[in-house]
One Martini backbone bead per residue (centre of mass of N, CA, C, O) as a GRO file, in nm:
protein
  163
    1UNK     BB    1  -1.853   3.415  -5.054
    2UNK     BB    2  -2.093   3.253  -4.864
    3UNK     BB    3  -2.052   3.211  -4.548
    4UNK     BB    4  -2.056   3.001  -4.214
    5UNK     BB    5  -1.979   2.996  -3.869
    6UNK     BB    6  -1.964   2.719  -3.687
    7UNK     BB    7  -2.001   2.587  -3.403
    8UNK     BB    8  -1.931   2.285  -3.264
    9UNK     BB    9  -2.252   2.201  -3.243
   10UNK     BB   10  -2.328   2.272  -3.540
   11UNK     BB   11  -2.042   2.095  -3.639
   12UNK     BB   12  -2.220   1.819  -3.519
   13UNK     BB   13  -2.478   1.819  -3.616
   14UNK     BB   14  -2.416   1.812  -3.923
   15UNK     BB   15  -2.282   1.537  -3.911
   16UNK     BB   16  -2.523   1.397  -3.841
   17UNK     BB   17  -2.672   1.458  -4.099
   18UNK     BB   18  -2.492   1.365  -4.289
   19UNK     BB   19  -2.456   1.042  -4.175
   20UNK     BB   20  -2.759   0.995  -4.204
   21UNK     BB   21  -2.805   1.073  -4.516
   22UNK     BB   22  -2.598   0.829  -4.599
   23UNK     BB   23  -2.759   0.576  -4.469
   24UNK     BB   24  -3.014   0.621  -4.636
   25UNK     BB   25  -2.907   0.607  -4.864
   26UNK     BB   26  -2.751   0.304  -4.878
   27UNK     BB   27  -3.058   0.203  -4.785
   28UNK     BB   28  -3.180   0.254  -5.084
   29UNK     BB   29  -3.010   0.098  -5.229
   30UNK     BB   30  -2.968  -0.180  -5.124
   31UNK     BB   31  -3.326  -0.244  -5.142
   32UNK     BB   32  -3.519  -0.092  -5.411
   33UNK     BB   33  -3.569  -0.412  -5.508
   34UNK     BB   34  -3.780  -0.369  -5.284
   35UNK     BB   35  -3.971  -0.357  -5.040
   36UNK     BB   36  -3.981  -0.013  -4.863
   37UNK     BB   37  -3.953   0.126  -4.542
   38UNK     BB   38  -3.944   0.389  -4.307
   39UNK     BB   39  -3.907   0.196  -4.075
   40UNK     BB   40  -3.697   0.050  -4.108
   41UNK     BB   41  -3.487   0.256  -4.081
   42UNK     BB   42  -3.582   0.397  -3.813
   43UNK     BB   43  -3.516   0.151  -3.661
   44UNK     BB   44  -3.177   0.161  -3.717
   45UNK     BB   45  -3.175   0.448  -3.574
   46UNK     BB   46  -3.426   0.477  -3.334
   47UNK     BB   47  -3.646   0.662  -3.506
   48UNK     BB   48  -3.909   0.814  -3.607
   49UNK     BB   49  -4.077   0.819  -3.861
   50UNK     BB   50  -4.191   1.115  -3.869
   51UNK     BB   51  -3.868   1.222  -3.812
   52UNK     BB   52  -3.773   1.177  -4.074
   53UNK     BB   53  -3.967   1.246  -4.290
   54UNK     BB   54  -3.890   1.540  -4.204
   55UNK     BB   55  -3.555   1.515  -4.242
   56UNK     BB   56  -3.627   1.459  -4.591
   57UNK     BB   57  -3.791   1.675  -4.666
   58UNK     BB   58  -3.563   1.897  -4.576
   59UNK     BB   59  -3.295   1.752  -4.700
   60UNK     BB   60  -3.436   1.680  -5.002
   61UNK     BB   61  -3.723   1.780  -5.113
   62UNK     BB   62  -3.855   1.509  -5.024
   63UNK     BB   63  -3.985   1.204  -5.016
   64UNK     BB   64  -3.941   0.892  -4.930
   65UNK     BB   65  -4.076   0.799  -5.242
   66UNK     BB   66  -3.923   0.979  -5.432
   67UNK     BB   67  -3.687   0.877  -5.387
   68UNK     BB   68  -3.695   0.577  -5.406
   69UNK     BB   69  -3.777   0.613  -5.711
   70UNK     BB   70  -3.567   0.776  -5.826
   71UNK     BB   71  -3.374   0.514  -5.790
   72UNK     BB   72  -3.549   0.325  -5.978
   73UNK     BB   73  -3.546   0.525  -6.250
   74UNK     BB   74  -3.237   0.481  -6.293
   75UNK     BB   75  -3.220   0.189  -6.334
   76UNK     BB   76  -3.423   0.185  -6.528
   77UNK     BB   77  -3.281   0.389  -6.764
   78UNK     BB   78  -3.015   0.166  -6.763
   79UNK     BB   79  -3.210  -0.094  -6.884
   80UNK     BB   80  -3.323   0.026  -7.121
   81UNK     BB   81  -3.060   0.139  -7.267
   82UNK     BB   82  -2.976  -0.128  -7.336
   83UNK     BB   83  -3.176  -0.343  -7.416
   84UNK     BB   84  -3.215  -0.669  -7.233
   85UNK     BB   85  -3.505  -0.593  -7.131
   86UNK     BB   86  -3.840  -0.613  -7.038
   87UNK     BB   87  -4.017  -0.386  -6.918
   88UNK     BB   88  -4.113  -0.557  -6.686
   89UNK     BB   89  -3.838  -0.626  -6.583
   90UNK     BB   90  -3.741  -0.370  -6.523
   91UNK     BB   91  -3.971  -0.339  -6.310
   92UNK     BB   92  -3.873  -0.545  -6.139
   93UNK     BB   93  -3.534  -0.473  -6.106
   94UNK     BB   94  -3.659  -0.154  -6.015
   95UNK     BB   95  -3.923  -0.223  -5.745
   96UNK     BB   96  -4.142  -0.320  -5.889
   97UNK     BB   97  -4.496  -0.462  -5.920
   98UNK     BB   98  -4.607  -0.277  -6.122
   99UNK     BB   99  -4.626  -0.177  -6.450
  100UNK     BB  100  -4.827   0.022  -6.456
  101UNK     BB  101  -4.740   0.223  -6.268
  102UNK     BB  102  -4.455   0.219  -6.389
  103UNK     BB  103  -4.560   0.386  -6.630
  104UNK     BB  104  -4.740   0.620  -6.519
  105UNK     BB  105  -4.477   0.753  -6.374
  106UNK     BB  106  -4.263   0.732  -6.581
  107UNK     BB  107  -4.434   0.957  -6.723
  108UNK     BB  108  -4.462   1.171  -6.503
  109UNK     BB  109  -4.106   1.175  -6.458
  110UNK     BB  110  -4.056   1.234  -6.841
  111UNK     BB  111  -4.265   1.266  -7.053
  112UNK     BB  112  -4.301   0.929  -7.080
  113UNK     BB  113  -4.215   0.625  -7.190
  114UNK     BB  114  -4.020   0.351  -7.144
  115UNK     BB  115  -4.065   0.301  -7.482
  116UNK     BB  116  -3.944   0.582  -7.561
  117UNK     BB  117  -3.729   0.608  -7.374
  118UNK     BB  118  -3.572   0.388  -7.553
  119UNK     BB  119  -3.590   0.493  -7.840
  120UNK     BB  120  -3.465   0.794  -7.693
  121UNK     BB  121  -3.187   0.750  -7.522
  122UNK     BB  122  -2.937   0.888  -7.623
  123UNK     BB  123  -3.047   1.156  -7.636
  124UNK     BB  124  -3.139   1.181  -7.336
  125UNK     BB  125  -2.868   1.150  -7.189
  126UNK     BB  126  -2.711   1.372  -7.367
  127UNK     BB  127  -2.904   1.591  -7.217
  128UNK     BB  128  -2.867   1.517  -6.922
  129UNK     BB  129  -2.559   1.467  -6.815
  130UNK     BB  130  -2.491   1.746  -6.716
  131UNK     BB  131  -2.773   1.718  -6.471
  132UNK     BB  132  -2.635   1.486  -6.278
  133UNK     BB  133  -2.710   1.454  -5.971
  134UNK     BB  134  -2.707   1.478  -5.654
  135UNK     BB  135  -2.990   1.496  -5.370
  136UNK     BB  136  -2.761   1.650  -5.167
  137UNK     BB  137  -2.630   1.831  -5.320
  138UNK     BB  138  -2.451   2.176  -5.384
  139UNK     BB  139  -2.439   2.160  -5.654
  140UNK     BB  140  -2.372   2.375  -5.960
  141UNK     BB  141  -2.428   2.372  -6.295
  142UNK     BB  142  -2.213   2.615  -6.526
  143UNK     BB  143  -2.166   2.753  -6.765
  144UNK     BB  144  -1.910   2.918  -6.944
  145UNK     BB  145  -2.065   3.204  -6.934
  146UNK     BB  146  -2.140   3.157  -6.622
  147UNK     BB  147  -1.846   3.108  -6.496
  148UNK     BB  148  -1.737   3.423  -6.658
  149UNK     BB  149  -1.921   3.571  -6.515
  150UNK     BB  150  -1.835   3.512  -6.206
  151UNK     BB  151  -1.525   3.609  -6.213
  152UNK     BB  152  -1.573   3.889  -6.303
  153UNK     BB  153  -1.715   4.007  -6.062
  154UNK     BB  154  -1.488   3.870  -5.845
  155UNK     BB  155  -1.308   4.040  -5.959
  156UNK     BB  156  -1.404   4.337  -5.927
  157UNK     BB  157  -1.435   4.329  -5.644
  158UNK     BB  158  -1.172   4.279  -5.557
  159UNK     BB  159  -1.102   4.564  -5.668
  160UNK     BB  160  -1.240   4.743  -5.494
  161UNK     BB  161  -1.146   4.628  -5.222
  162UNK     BB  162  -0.815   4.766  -5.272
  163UNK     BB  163  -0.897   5.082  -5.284
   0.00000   0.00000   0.00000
């Protein structure tokens, strides 16, 4: 298994961007049904936008608008599914502004509308329900096939090493 052994500075380093990192998730849960912006974030860590904005392209692989819509999304998908109130309410108790917007984004990352992903939720759910990790996760789900490959594999190296 790949690993790397870091000096103390560098596994300080890493637990401050871990730690930034879990800072700015628990500020985009708590704030995504308002207007919420990478400012206000900045402000309360001390650092320029620009750093951040670097910071979490890097570390999560996306915009921080990006994330923003992504929890925003999943909350939406959470109360379509439940079935109990309007796509507009929808669109509103999980921080858009706009339905009209919020019909066409979430559109473009589910390949659907809101109503037929309602339509379609318990399907889509269980399809997906296996592949749902969080966005800064290091971990990767593998089939049984592909996990009975992957012990074979380092039993064979054990194997190996031992001769």
């Amino acid at each position: 298994i790949p690993c790397q052994i870091l000096s103390a500075e560098e596994a300080a380093n890493e637990s401050q961007k871990n730690a930034r990192l879990m800072r700015l998730t628990e500020f985009v849960e708590a704030n995504f049904r308002h207007k919420i912006r990478l400012a206000d974030f900045a402000q309360a860590e001390g650092c320029s936008v620009s750093y951040l904005s670097h910071f979490i392209r890097k570390t999560m692989n996306q915009t921080f608008q990006d994330y923003v819509n992504s929890v925003r999304f999943r909350h939406a998908c959470k109360l379509i599914a439940e079935g109990k109130l309007s796509m507009i309410s929808i669109s509103m108790e999980a921080g858009f502004s706009d339905y009209r917007y919020f019909s066409r984004a979430f559109q473009e990352a589910y390949g659907m509308t809101p109503a037929e992903y309602g339509r379609n939720a318990n399907t889509v759910i269980a399809e997906t329900a296996s592949h749902i990790q969080s966005v800064h996760s290091q971990e990767r789900f593998l089939t049984r096939g592909q996990s009975l490959g992957l012990l074979q594999y380092f039993r064979k190296q054990l194997t190996i090493g031992e001769s």
